[in-house]
XYZ file of C-alpha atoms in Angstrom:
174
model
C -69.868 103.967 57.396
C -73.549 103.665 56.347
C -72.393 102.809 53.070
C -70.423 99.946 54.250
C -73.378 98.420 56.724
C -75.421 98.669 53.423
C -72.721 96.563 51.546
C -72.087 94.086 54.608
C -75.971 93.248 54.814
C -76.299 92.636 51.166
C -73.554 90.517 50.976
C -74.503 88.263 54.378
C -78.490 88.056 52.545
C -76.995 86.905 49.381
C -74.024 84.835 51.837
C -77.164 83.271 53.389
C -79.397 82.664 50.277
C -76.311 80.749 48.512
C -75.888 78.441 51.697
C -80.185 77.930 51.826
C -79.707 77.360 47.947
C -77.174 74.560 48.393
C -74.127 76.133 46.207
C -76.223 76.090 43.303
C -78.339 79.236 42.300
C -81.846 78.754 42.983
C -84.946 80.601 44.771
C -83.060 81.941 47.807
C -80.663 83.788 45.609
C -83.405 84.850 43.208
C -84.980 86.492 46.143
C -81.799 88.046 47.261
C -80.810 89.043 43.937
C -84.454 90.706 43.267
C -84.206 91.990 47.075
C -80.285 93.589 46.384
C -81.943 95.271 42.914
C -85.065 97.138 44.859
C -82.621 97.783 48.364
C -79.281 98.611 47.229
C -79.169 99.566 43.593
C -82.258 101.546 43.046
C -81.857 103.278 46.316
C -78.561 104.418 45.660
C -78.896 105.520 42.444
C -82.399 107.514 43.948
C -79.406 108.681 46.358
C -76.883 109.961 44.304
C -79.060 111.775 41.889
C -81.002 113.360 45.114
C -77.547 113.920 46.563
C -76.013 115.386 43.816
C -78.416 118.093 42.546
C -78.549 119.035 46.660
C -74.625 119.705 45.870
C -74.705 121.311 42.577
C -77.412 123.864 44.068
C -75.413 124.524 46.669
C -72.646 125.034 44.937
C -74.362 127.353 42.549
C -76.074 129.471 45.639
C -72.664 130.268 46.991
C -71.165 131.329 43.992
C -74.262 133.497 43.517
C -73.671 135.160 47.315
C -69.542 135.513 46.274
C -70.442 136.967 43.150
C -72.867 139.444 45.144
C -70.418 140.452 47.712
C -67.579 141.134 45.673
C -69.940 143.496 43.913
C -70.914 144.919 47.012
C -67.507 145.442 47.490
C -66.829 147.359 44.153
C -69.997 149.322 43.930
C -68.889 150.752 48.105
C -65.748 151.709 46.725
C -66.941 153.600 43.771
C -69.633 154.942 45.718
C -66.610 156.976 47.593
C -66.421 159.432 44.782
C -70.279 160.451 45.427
C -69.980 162.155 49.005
C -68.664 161.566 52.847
C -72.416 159.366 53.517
C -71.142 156.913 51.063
C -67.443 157.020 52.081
C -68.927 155.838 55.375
C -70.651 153.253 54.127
C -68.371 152.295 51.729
C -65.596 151.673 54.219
C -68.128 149.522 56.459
C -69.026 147.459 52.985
C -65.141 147.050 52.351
C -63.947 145.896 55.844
C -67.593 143.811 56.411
C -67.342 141.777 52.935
C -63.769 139.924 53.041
C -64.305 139.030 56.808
C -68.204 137.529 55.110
C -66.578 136.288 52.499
C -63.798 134.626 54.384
C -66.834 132.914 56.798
C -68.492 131.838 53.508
C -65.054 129.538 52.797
C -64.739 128.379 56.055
C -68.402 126.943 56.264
C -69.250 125.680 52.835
C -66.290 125.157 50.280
C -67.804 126.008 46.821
C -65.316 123.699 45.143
C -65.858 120.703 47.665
C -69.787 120.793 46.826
C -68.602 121.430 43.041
C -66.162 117.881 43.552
C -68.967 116.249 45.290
C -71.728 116.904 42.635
C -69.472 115.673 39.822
C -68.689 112.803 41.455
C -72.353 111.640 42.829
C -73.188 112.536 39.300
C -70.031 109.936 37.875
C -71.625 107.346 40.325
C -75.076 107.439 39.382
C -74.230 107.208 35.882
C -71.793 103.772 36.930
C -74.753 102.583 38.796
C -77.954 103.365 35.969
C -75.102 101.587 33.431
C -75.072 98.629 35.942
C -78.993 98.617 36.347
C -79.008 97.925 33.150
C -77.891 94.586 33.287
C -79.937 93.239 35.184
C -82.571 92.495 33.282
C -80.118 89.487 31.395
C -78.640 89.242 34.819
C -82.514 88.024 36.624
C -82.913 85.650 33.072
C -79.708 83.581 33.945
C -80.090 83.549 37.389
C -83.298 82.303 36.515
C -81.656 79.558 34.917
C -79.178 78.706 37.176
C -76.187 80.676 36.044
C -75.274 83.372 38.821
C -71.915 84.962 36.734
C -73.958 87.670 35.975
C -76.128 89.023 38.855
C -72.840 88.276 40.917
C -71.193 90.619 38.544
C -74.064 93.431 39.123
C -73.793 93.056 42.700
C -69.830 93.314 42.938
C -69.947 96.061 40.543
C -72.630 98.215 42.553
C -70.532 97.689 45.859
C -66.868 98.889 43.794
C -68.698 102.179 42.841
C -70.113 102.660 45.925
C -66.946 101.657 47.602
C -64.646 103.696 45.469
C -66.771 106.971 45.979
C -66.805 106.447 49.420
C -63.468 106.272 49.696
C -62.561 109.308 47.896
C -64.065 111.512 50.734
C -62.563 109.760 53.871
C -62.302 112.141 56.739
C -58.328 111.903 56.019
C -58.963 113.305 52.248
C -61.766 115.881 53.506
C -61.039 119.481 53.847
C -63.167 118.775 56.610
């Protein structure tokens, strides 16, 4: 949703800055175009890298805790063969790990924050590729040909839009 308030503002300023401009590119839609480049683009791409190393941690850190119980888990059982004291504890470790473990799924889904880093990550690298056109984008705008910094701004609202879309509450585990 926030990601489609974003879009709808940016496309009422530059809406707005064509109407002020009189249907030919001019200083309104410079502005716009300049203020769409700082607001939207660089922000999201700020966004998705943040956004995406937050995921891939996470991921990582519940692998790690997985990996650590199902050790937990082995070590208990071996530790059976050493005496009664560690058949006790053993048993506790075997019956306390999978019902852990099991929590550990329900609450944070490795492979979801896997899925989600990989695809922030395929976004920013879409929207850092877009960035840089701008540059040649600001020159013809500058010189009354729009094709281009139209082009950057329908491009940056497809990738947002299409990685928006691909975690709908309908397509979320969640």
């Amino acid at each position: 949703a926030a990601e489609q308030g974003r879009i709808a503002l940016h496309e009422t300023i530059q809406n707005v800055a064509q109407e002020k401009d009189g249907g030919t590119p001019g200083a309104y839609e410079v502005a716009a175009f300049d203020h769409f480049l700082e607001k939207q683009l660089a922000s999201q791409i700020a966004h998705y890298a943040k956004t995406g190393e937050r995921s891939e941690k996470s991921a990582w850190r519940l692998n790690v805790v997985g990996a650590l119980l199902a050790g937990l888990v082995a070590a208990a059982g071996a530790s059976g063969i050493v005496g009664t004291w560690f058949v006790v504890l053993g048993a506790f470790v075997g019956v306390i790990t999978p019902i852990l473990m099991n929590a550990l799924s329900k609450y944070q889904d490795i492979k979801l924050d896997r899925e989600l880093s990989i695809a922030y990550a395929e976004t920013w690298k879409i929207l850092v590729e877009i960035q840089g056109n701008s540059d040649p984008a600001k020159i013809k705008l500058a010189a009354g040909d729009a094709t281009l910094s139209r082009e950057v701004i329908q491009k940056t609202h497809a990738a947002m839009k299409a990685e928006n879309e691909a975690w709908t509450p309908t397509k979320s585990p969640f």
